[in-house]
Short mmCIF file of C-alpha atoms and ligand atoms in Angstrom, two decimals:
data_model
loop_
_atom_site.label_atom_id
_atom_site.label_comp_id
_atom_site.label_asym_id
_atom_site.label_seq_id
_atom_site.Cartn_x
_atom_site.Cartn_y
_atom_site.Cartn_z
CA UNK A 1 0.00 0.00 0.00
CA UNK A 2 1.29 3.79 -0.95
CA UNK A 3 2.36 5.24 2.39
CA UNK A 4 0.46 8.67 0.68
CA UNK A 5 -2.73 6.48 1.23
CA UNK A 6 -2.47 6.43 4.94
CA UNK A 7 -5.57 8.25 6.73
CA UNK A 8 -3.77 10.63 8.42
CA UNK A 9 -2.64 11.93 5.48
CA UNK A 10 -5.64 12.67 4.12
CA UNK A 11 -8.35 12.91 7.54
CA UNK A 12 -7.93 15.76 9.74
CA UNK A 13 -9.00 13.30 12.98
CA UNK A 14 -6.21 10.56 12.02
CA UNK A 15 -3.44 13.64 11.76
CA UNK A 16 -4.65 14.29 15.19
CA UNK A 17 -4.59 10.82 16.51
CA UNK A 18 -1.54 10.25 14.75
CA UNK A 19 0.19 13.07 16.09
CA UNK A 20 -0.89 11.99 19.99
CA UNK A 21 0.51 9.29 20.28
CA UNK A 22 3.81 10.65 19.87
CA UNK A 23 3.71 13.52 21.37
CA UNK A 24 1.66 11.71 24.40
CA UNK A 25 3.47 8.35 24.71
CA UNK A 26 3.46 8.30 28.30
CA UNK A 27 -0.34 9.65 29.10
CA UNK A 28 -1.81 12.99 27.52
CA UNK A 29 0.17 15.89 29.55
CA UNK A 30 -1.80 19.48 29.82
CA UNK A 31 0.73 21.68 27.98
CA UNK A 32 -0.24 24.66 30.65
CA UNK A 33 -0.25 23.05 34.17
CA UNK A 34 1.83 19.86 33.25
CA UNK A 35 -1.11 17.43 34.72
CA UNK A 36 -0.37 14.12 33.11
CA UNK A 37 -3.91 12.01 32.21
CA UNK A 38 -5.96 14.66 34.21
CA UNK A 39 -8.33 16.09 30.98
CA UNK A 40 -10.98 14.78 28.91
CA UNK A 41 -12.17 15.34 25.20
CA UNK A 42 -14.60 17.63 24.40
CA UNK A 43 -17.39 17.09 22.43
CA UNK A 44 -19.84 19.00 20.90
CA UNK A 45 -20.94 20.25 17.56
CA UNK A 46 -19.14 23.09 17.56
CA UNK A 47 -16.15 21.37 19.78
CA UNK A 48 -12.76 21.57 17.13
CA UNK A 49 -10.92 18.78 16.36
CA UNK A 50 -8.70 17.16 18.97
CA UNK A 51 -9.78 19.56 22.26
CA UNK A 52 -9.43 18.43 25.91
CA UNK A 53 -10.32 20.16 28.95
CA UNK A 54 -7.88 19.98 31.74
CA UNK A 55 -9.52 19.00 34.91
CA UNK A 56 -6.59 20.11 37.11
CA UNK A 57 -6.15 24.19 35.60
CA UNK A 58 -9.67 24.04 33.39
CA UNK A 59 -8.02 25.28 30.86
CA UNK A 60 -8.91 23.34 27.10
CA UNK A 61 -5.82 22.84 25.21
CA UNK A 62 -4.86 20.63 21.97
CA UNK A 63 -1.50 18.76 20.71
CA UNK A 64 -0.81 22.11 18.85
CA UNK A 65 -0.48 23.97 21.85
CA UNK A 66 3.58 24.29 22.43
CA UNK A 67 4.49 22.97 19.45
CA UNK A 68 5.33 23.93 15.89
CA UNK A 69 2.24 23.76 14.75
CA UNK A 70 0.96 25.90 16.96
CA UNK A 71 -1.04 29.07 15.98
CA UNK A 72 -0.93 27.58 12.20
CA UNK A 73 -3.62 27.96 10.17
CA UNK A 74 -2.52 24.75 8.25
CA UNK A 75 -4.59 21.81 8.49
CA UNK A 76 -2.49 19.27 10.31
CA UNK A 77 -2.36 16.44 8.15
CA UNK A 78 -0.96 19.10 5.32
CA UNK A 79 1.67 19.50 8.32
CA UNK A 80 2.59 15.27 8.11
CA UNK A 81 2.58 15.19 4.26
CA UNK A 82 4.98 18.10 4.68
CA UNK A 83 7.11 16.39 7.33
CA UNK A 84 6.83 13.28 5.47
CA UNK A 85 8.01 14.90 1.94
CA UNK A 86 11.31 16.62 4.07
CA UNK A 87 12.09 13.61 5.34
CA UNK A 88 12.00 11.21 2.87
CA UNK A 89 14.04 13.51 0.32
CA UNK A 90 17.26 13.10 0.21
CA UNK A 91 18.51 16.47 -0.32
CA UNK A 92 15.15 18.25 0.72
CA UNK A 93 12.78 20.01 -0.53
CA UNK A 94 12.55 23.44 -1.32
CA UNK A 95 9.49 26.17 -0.43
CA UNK A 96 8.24 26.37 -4.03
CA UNK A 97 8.15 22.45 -4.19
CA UNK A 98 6.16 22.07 -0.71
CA UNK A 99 3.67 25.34 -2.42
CA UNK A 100 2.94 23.50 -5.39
CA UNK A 101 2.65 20.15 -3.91
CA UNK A 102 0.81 20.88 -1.06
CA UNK A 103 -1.43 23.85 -2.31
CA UNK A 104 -0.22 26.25 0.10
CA UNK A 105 1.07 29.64 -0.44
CA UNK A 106 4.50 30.20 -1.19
CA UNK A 107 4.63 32.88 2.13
CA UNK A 108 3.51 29.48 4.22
CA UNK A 109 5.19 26.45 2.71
CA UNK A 110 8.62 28.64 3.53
CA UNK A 111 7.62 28.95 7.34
CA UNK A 112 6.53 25.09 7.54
CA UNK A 113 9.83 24.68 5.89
CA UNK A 114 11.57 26.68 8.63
CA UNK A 115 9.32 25.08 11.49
CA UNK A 116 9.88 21.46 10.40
CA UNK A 117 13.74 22.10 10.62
CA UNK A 118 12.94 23.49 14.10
CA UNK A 119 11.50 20.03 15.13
CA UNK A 120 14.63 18.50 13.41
CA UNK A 121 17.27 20.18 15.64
CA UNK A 122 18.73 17.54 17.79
CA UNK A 123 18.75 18.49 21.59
CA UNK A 124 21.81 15.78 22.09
CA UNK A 125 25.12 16.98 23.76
CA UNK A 126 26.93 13.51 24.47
CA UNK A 127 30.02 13.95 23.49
CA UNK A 128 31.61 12.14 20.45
CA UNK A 129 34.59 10.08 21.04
CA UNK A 130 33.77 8.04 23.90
CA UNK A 131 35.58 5.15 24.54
CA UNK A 132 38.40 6.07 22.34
CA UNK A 133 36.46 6.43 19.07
CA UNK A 134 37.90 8.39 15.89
CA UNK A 135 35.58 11.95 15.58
CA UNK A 136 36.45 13.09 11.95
CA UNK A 137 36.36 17.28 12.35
CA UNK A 138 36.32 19.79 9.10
CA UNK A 139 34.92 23.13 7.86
CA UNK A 140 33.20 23.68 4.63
CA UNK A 141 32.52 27.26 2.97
CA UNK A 142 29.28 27.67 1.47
CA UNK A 143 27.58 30.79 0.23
CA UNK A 144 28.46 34.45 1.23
CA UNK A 145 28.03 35.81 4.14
CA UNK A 146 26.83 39.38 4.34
CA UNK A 147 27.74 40.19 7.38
CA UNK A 148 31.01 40.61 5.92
CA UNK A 149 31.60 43.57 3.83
CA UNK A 150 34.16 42.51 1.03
CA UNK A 151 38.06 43.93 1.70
CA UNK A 152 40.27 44.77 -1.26
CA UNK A 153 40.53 41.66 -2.64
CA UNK A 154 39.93 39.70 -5.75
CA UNK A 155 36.26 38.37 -6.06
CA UNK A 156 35.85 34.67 -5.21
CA UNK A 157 39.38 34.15 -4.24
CA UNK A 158 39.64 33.07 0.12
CA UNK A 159 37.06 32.24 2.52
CA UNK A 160 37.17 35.20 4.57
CA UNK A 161 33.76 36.61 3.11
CA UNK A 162 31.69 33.01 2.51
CA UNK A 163 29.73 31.06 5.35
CA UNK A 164 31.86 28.72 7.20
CA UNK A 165 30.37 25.21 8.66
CA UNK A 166 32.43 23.11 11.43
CA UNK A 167 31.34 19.51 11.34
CA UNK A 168 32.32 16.88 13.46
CA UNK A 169 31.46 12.72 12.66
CA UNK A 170 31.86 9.80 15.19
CA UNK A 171 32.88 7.01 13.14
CA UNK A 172 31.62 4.44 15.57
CA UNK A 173 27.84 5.74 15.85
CA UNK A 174 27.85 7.14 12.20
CA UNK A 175 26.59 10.44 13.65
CA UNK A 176 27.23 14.04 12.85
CA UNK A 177 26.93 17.56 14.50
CA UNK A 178 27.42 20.32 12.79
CA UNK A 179 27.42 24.50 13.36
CA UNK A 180 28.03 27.94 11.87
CA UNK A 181 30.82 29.40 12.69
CA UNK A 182 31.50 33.11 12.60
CA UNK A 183 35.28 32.53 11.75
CA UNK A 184 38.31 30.12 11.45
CA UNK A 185 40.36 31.32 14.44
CA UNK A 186 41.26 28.89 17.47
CA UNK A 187 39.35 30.49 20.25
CA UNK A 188 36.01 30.11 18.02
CA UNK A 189 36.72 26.35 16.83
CA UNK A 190 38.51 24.62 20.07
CA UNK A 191 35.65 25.54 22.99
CA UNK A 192 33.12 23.62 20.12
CA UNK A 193 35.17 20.77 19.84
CA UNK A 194 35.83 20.79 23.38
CA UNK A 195 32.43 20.43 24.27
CA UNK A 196 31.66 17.92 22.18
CA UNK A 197 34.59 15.56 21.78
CA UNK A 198 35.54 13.03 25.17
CA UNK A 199 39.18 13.43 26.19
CA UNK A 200 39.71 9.76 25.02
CA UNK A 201 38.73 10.49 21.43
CA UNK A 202 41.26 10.38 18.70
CA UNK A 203 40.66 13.54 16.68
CA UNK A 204 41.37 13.28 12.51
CA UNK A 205 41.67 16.21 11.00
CA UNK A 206 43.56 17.58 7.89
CA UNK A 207 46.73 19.80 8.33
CA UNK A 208 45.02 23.29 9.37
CA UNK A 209 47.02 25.74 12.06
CA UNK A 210 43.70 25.90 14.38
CA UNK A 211 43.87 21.90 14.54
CA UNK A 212 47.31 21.40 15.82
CA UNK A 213 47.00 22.78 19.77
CA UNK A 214 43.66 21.85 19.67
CA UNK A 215 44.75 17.85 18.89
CA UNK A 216 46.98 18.28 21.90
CA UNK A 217 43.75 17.88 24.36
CA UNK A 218 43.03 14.77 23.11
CA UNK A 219 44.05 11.02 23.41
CA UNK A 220 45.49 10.77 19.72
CA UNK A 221 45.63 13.53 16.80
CA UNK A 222 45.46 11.71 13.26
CA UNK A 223 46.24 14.95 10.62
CA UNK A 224 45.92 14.12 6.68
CA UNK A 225 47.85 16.63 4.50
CA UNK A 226 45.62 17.57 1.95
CA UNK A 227 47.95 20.25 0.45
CA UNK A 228 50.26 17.25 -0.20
CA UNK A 229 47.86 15.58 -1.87
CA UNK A 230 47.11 12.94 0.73
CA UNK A 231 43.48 11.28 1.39
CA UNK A 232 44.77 9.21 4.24
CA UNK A 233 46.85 6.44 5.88
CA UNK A 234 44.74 4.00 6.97
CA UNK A 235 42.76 4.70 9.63
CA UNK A 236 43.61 8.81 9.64
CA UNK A 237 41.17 10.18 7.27
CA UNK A 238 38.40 12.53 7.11
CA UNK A 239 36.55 11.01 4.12
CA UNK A 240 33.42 9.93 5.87
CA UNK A 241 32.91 14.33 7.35
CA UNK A 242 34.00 15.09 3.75
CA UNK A 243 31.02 12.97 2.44
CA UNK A 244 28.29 14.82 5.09
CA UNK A 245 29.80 17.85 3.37
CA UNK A 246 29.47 16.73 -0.12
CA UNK A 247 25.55 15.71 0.89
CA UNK A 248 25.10 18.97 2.64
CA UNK A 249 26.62 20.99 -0.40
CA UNK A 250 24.39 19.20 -3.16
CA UNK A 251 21.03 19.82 -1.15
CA UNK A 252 21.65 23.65 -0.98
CA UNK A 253 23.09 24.31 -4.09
CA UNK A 254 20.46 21.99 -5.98
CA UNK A 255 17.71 22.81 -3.89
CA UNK A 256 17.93 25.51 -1.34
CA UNK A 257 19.29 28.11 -3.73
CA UNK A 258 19.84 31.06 -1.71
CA UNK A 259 20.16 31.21 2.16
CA UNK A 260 20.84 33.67 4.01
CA UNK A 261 23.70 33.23 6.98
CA UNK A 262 20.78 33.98 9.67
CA UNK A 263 18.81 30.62 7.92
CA UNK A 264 21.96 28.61 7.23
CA UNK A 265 21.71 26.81 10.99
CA UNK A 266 18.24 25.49 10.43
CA UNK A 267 19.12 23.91 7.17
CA UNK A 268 22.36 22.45 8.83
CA UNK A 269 19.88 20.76 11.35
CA UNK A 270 17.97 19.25 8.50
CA UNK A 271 20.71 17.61 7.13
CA UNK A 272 22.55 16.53 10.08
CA UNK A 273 18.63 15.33 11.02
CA UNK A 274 18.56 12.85 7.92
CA UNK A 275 21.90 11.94 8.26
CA UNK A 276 21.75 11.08 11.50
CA UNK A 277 18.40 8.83 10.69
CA UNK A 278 19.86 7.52 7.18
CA UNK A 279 18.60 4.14 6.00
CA UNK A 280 22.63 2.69 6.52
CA UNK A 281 21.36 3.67 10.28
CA UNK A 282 18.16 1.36 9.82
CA UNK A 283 16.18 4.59 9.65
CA UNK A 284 13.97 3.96 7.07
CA UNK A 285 11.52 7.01 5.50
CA UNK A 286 8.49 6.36 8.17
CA UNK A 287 10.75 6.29 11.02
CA UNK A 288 12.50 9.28 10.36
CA UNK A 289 9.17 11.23 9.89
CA UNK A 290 7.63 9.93 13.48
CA UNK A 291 11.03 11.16 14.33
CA UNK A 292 10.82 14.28 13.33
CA UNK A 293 7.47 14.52 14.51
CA UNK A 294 8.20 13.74 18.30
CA UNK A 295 10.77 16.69 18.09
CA UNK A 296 7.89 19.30 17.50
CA UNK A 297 7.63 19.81 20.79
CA UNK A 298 8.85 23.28 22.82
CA UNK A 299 10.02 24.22 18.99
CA UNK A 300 7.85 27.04 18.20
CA UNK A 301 8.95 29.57 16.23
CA UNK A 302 7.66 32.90 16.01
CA UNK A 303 6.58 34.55 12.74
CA UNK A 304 9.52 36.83 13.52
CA UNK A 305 11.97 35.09 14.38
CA UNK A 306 12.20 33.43 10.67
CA UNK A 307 11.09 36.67 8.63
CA UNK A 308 13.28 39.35 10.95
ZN1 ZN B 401 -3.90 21.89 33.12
#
């Protein structure tokens, strides 16, 4: 059967149902006073879809309420075809696809965009490494950034004036993290791997300045020369953080054709998102969308804080 033919794709009770039961695993929790199985549905004719009453604070609330979806005019089972088409594409899909495919306005398919990548942003901070394992760690360049007015040099030559990205990769899990960084300079790139690498890891890295004191806090520093031509000796490489990169860098040039620096985090958390639930993770298209939709909640996003 088409997974497009599921009900709550199509019935606006079903999207609601559908979306309960992950947001409510554990008992339905009132989203103002935090009462867990304390409410009841109301009915009515005039009762909306998917409305309790809290008997502890008496307030009525739905699964919207705290979430990305709430305040949305959208109907939500146009919310899971959306979350199911970002999910299942490989290098995502862009605002004018979700318009024409879901029948939305161009002005709303961009914020669902935005909000869905909101729900995608992993809250883990367990550091990489642990145990000894090799954390690959690079920076990419994509796009300009215009916080940076150009200096006298020539046009396209340097980084100085494009958007940098620092990625990390744990070999054993498979898993990345990645974030914008503002510039290539030691005291912006150590605290991040700091934080997020174990003391045992074994950082790989290629030959740049900002790696070498930064490799001394760590159990073993692997360093590939790059500007010798070298991809590796054995187990020092930084192939598999290269190939994140050369996924991330497809997506936005095929697909997200412009961003802006101020965007540029949310689409990083959309890609780290499906590569961190990829299929050679046993994350298969369904999974990854119930994924995504359990992370909706305590995302919401303001209309300004994606249009400012
Ligand atoms: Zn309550």
């Amino acid at each position: 059967m088409s997974i497009l033919s599921a009900p709550y794709f199509h019935d606006e009770e079903a999207a609601y149902e559908f979306v309960e039961a992950r947001v409510w695993p554990d008992g339905r929790v009132c989203p103002h006073c935090g009462v867990v199985d304390g409410s009841g549905k109301l009915n009515g004719k005039s009762t909306r879809i998917g409305v309790y009453k809290c008997y502890h604070c008496r307030k009525p609330f739905t699964v919207k309420v705290g979430t990305i979806f709430e305040a949305s005019h959208v109907k939500l089972r146009i919310w899971l075809q959306a979350i199911f088409l970002i999910c299942a594409s490989k290098k995502g899909i862009s605002a004018n696809q979700l318009h024409r495919t879901l029948g939305v306005t161009l002005k709303t398919a961009w914020f669902m965009g935005h909000r869905i990548r909101e729900a995608m942003r992993g809250g883990d901070l367990a550091p990489f490494g642990v145990g000894g394992g090799a954390v690959e760690v690079d920076e990419t360049f994509i796009g300009h950034d215009q916080t940076i007015k150009p200096k006298h040099q020539k046009k396209g030559r340097g980084y100085a004036h494009k958007n940098k990205v620092l990625a990390l990769v744990d070999r054993d899990t498979g898993k990345v993290r990645s974030v914008v960084i503002d510039d290539l300079r030691i005291s912006t790139i150590g605290p991040l791997v700091g934080q997020n690498l174990s003391r045992e890891a074994r950082l790989m890295t290629d030959e740049a300045t900002h790696y070498q004191s930064i490799g001394k806090h760590f159990a073993a520093h692997g360093v590939v020369n790059h500007t010798r031509g070298e991809y590796g000796r054995g187990p020092i490489h930084t192939n598999t953080v290269e190939g994140y990169f050369s996924i991330f860098k497809r997506g936005m040039k095929g697909v997200y054709q412009h961003c802006s620096k101020k965007h540029l985090h949310r689409y990083l958390a959309e890609f780290d998102f499906r590569y961190n639930q990829r299929s050679a993770l046993g994350v298969e298209d369904f999974e990854r969308a119930v994924k995504a939709i359990t992370g909706v909640v305590g995302k919401r996003l303001t209309y300004q804080t994606t249009n400012s």
